[in-house]
């Protein structure tokens, strides 16, 4: 099959959506011919870029060598709808979460309508699917396919020791890690305020490494200063993939303390899979798309969102039982690679494309 893959989020820009687009488009090439129209720059240029997307797509479609239109997120669903109508090609749209919950009046008038015209809507989690259904889109239009993961590179002990030393992490430190954009729903400020002080009383050598940047950064800094936790909480900002790999390998537990925020949601949580594949035990809030990435007691531990006592219990249990924690981490890594590898995920997309193409052919 010949797939026209259109995405407004792609490397060299960095982020979960960009990584997803790159890895999915790459893995699909094992089955299909994939022609990519992509943008890897700032969103502010999209008003100029989207018309170019349309022109490039029309050129490829006029050549007659495209079978399926693949729109990589809800924002470009109108482009898929227009091209589908013009060239009579089936189209799918991927929904991540915020691209369906974004609370702008005009956005909510246009995007759900275009989604309703898609041959299939692929949601990356059950949480995202629930939000699509709220827009009065039939469940028969929706399929849920999670994100995938590749195995990680094994780092040398010397590289790990060097990274820990450079960040002031001694051998006896317990290191918690959170990776992601610093927005309110991630719950980082909540976690520092409600969980960290109690943990530090039990584990005075505790360190909390936070990787990422965003609008919550100043609020987080203010809370850290107010609680006098500067020695324990370290904001590293945005770092390279190589440095991120070292952070995973150097940490004790991965924490994802999301909280509920109206008109915002966690679509999935790719970093949770990355942590598990790096044999890092995961403790995460059981909210929205996180429960699609973390399967309880299989590749992580889910606790009620906003429940500081539940977080404390699970974190203390993992820290206090290093032997059991190491065994659990190995099993979590194995489970994640078996159930979320890109080969299996891309097969699901290939099967979906085949169904849509066969259906389209039978109607002509």
XYZ file of C-alpha atoms in Angstrom:
364
model
C 0.000 0.000 0.000
C 0.995 3.589 -0.551
C 0.393 5.861 2.429
C 0.475 9.656 2.404
C 1.599 10.492 5.945
C 1.017 14.154 6.868
C 2.318 15.554 10.151
C 2.862 19.041 11.577
C 4.988 17.636 14.442
C 8.268 16.040 13.390
C 11.996 16.216 14.184
C 14.112 18.302 14.454
C 11.442 19.673 16.818
C 11.432 17.662 20.029
C 8.537 16.268 22.039
C 6.303 13.246 22.404
C 4.220 13.946 19.287
C 7.330 14.527 17.185
C 8.919 11.291 18.387
C 5.684 9.374 17.802
C 5.375 10.685 14.223
C 8.976 9.796 13.408
C 8.886 6.302 14.905
C 5.481 5.400 13.467
C 6.349 6.607 9.949
C 9.650 4.718 10.126
C 8.131 1.459 11.383
C 5.358 1.581 8.760
C 7.955 1.379 6.005
C 8.509 -2.281 6.866
C 5.072 -2.978 5.320
C 4.122 -0.079 3.092
C 5.387 2.694 0.861
C 5.204 5.836 2.989
C 5.405 9.302 1.474
C 5.795 11.942 4.201
C 4.737 15.577 4.168
C 6.119 16.990 7.397
C 6.937 20.103 9.369
C 9.582 20.126 12.099
C 9.524 23.803 13.037
C 7.564 26.200 15.228
C 3.746 26.199 15.315
C 3.627 29.931 14.587
C 4.500 29.177 10.954
C 1.622 26.730 10.445
C -0.619 29.276 8.641
C 2.077 29.346 5.951
C 2.984 25.661 6.122
C -0.514 24.143 5.852
C -1.206 25.616 2.366
C 2.110 24.095 1.255
C 0.973 20.765 2.737
C -2.158 21.001 0.600
C -0.235 21.773 -2.604
C 2.288 18.959 -2.046
C -0.497 16.500 -1.232
C -2.450 17.426 -4.355
C 0.672 16.902 -6.479
C 1.220 13.392 -5.071
C -2.455 12.465 -5.334
C -2.667 13.683 -8.941
C 0.177 11.301 -9.783
C -2.184 8.526 -8.700
C 0.174 6.636 -6.398
C -1.551 7.129 -3.010
C -4.007 4.674 -1.440
C -4.593 6.027 2.102
C -4.398 9.488 3.671
C -2.916 9.497 7.189
C -3.386 12.685 9.273
C -1.097 12.505 12.325
C -3.247 14.647 14.646
C -6.640 16.282 14.982
C -5.484 19.784 14.059
C -4.957 18.726 10.436
C -8.214 16.728 10.192
C -9.742 19.452 7.936
C -6.893 18.921 5.466
C -7.595 15.201 5.411
C -11.323 15.779 4.910
C -10.725 18.195 2.015
C -8.218 15.929 0.254
C -10.455 12.898 0.775
C -13.422 14.657 -0.816
C -11.357 15.932 -3.739
C -9.537 12.681 -4.571
C -11.940 10.041 -3.171
C -9.346 8.465 -0.913
C -10.022 7.031 2.562
C -8.422 8.964 5.406
C -7.625 8.357 9.051
C -6.843 10.834 11.823
C -4.760 10.181 14.944
C -6.099 11.712 18.170
C -3.676 12.296 21.042
C -5.784 14.086 23.653
C -5.426 17.857 23.692
C -6.215 17.916 19.960
C -9.794 16.919 20.862
C -10.209 18.737 24.220
C -8.803 22.152 23.163
C -11.446 24.612 24.347
C -11.716 27.114 21.507
C -15.214 27.737 20.112
C -14.256 27.717 16.429
C -11.913 24.764 16.899
C -14.699 22.742 18.502
C -17.083 23.628 15.664
C -14.680 22.533 12.921
C -12.498 19.663 14.170
C -15.202 17.265 15.499
C -17.143 17.732 12.238
C -14.083 16.806 10.145
C -13.360 13.863 12.446
C -16.888 12.573 11.905
C -16.094 12.374 8.174
C -12.902 10.331 8.680
C -13.024 6.662 7.697
C -11.382 5.847 11.027
C -10.171 7.804 14.041
C -7.179 6.190 15.755
C -6.951 7.167 19.433
C -3.706 6.543 21.279
C -5.553 5.654 24.491
C -8.940 4.811 25.938
C -8.941 8.253 27.572
C -8.569 9.952 24.198
C -11.286 7.707 22.722
C -13.678 8.727 25.521
C -13.149 12.396 24.660
C -13.883 11.715 20.977
C -17.099 9.897 21.874
C -18.182 12.971 23.867
C -18.219 14.855 20.554
C -21.111 12.613 19.366
C -18.852 10.604 17.081
C -19.947 6.941 16.806
C -17.746 4.344 18.496
C -17.724 2.438 15.188
C -15.519 5.237 13.785
C -12.926 4.791 16.534
C -10.093 2.335 17.081
C -7.538 2.494 19.897
C -3.880 1.754 19.115
C -1.245 2.648 21.732
C 2.164 4.141 21.092
C 5.170 1.900 20.539
C 8.658 1.674 21.980
C 12.109 0.621 20.828
C 14.656 -1.042 23.089
C 17.297 1.224 24.645
C 21.063 1.224 24.414
C 22.941 -0.274 27.358
C 25.097 2.365 29.039
C 28.409 1.629 30.726
C 28.686 1.863 34.510
C 31.356 4.535 34.116
C 28.996 6.737 32.046
C 26.270 6.377 34.674
C 28.653 7.151 37.547
C 29.982 10.198 35.697
C 26.453 11.531 35.110
C 25.428 11.010 38.736
C 28.585 12.719 39.991
C 28.064 15.693 37.672
C 24.597 16.202 39.208
C 25.654 15.747 42.810
C 24.009 12.335 43.207
C 25.994 10.135 45.576
C 25.863 6.330 45.711
C 23.470 6.322 48.691
C 20.972 8.739 47.088
C 17.458 7.610 46.216
C 16.661 9.327 42.910
C 13.151 9.988 41.623
C 12.749 11.061 37.995
C 10.000 12.866 36.069
C 10.263 13.678 32.351
C 7.826 15.859 30.429
C 6.548 19.316 29.611
C 6.027 21.336 32.777
C 2.301 21.995 32.613
C -0.182 21.852 35.474
C -1.685 18.476 34.551
C 1.710 16.774 35.049
C 1.284 17.329 38.797
C 4.952 18.106 39.475
C 4.198 21.133 41.682
C 1.526 19.121 43.517
C 3.974 16.247 44.090
C 6.725 18.503 45.466
C 4.276 20.202 47.818
C 2.316 17.164 49.019
C 4.634 14.148 48.777
C 8.272 15.250 48.847
C 8.425 16.653 52.428
C 7.145 13.358 53.895
C 9.476 11.274 51.734
C 12.501 13.348 52.710
C 11.775 12.831 56.404
C 12.174 9.080 55.825
C 14.886 9.292 53.149
C 17.033 12.410 53.776
C 19.262 11.527 50.791
C 16.321 11.676 48.369
C 16.782 13.554 45.079
C 14.030 14.477 42.619
C 15.239 15.066 39.047
C 12.820 16.951 36.773
C 13.538 17.035 33.029
C 11.583 19.367 30.776
C 10.411 22.948 30.607
C 7.110 24.773 30.343
C 4.763 27.356 31.879
C 4.768 25.695 35.332
C 8.522 26.080 35.782
C 8.380 29.333 37.775
C 5.629 27.989 40.046
C 7.698 24.862 40.722
C 10.792 26.935 41.539
C 8.765 29.091 43.933
C 7.422 26.020 45.767
C 10.907 24.494 46.003
C 12.262 27.745 47.479
C 9.330 28.142 49.863
C 9.736 24.609 51.219
C 13.541 24.900 51.242
C 13.943 21.825 49.052
C 16.683 23.188 46.775
C 19.067 20.460 47.898
C 16.569 17.761 46.969
C 14.815 19.010 43.802
C 16.796 19.593 40.597
C 15.255 21.060 37.428
C 17.464 20.174 34.468
C 15.328 21.760 31.744
C 15.425 20.323 28.227
C 18.321 17.929 27.626
C 19.648 15.798 24.750
C 18.535 12.217 24.111
C 21.949 10.980 25.240
C 21.630 12.842 28.538
C 18.065 11.584 28.958
C 19.253 7.990 28.556
C 21.790 8.607 31.333
C 19.081 10.092 33.551
C 16.919 6.989 33.138
C 19.858 4.694 33.864
C 20.912 6.736 36.908
C 17.534 6.929 38.661
C 15.781 4.735 41.212
C 12.081 5.274 40.419
C 10.118 7.069 37.693
C 7.206 9.186 38.934
C 4.262 10.496 36.888
C 2.036 12.362 39.410
C -0.597 13.767 37.039
C -3.628 15.617 38.371
C -6.966 16.450 36.763
C -7.078 19.782 34.877
C -10.256 20.841 32.999
C -9.918 20.901 29.190
C -6.512 19.229 29.344
C -5.521 15.579 29.481
C -2.658 13.100 29.272
C -3.155 11.328 25.964
C -0.852 8.410 26.716
C 2.565 8.858 28.348
C 5.379 7.596 26.131
C 7.965 8.397 28.809
C 6.348 5.723 31.000
C 7.225 3.079 28.417
C 10.729 4.515 28.071
C 11.203 4.288 31.829
C 9.975 0.688 31.963
C 12.221 -0.369 29.068
C 15.125 1.173 30.978
C 14.251 -1.154 33.907
C 13.059 1.803 35.953
C 10.043 1.071 38.198
C 7.114 3.379 37.435
C 4.641 4.901 39.897
C 1.972 6.910 38.092
C -1.420 8.516 38.622
C -4.275 6.361 37.352
C -5.776 9.030 35.131
C -6.725 9.432 31.463
C -4.331 7.830 28.952
C -1.743 6.845 31.547
C -3.658 3.646 32.303
C -3.177 2.596 28.664
C 0.605 2.864 29.004
C 0.897 1.448 32.532
C -0.791 -1.892 33.172
C -1.205 -2.375 36.891
C 1.558 -4.495 38.441
C 2.721 -5.514 34.944
C 4.932 -2.629 33.892
C 4.245 -0.160 36.674
C 2.093 0.809 39.632
C -1.011 2.986 39.320
C -2.338 5.045 42.228
C -5.342 7.411 42.469
C -4.553 10.862 41.078
C -4.059 13.460 43.786
C -3.707 10.841 46.554
C -0.500 11.792 48.371
C -0.796 8.929 50.866
C -1.049 6.340 48.075
C 2.063 7.758 46.397
C 3.930 7.658 49.700
C 2.985 4.041 50.392
C 4.043 2.773 46.954
C 7.255 4.800 46.792
C 8.331 3.759 50.289
C 7.611 0.130 49.460
C 9.801 0.268 46.345
C 12.629 2.130 48.081
C 12.599 -0.152 51.146
C 12.644 -3.405 49.157
C 15.418 -3.036 46.558
C 15.593 -6.765 45.805
C 11.877 -7.041 44.998
C 11.990 -3.733 43.122
C 14.820 -4.937 40.880
C 12.929 -8.150 40.089
C 9.741 -6.190 39.315
C 11.688 -3.798 37.064
C 13.068 -6.661 34.963
C 9.604 -8.144 34.506
C 8.191 -4.690 33.646
C 10.848 -4.226 30.964
C 10.051 -7.617 29.436
C 6.283 -6.972 29.491
C 6.670 -3.534 27.875
C 8.861 -4.808 25.047
C 6.454 -7.679 24.382
C 3.296 -5.559 24.332
C 4.395 -2.158 23.031
C 7.135 -2.880 20.490
C 6.864 -0.921 17.251
C 6.688 -4.040 15.082
C 3.428 -5.097 16.748
C 2.006 -1.546 16.734
C 2.788 -0.920 13.055
C 1.129 -4.247 12.192
C -2.102 -2.897 13.688
C -1.893 0.196 11.473
C -1.139 -1.921 8.408
C -4.174 -4.112 9.102
C -6.353 -1.002 9.510
C -5.129 0.473 6.219
C -5.855 -2.849 4.474
C -9.417 -2.941 5.817
C -10.095 0.630 4.686
C -8.601 0.070 1.242
C -10.570 -3.154 0.695
C -13.743 -1.406 1.830
C -13.112 1.548 -0.515
C -12.470 -0.767 -3.469
C -15.634 -2.771 -2.830
C -17.697 0.439 -3.021
C -16.409 1.381 -6.478
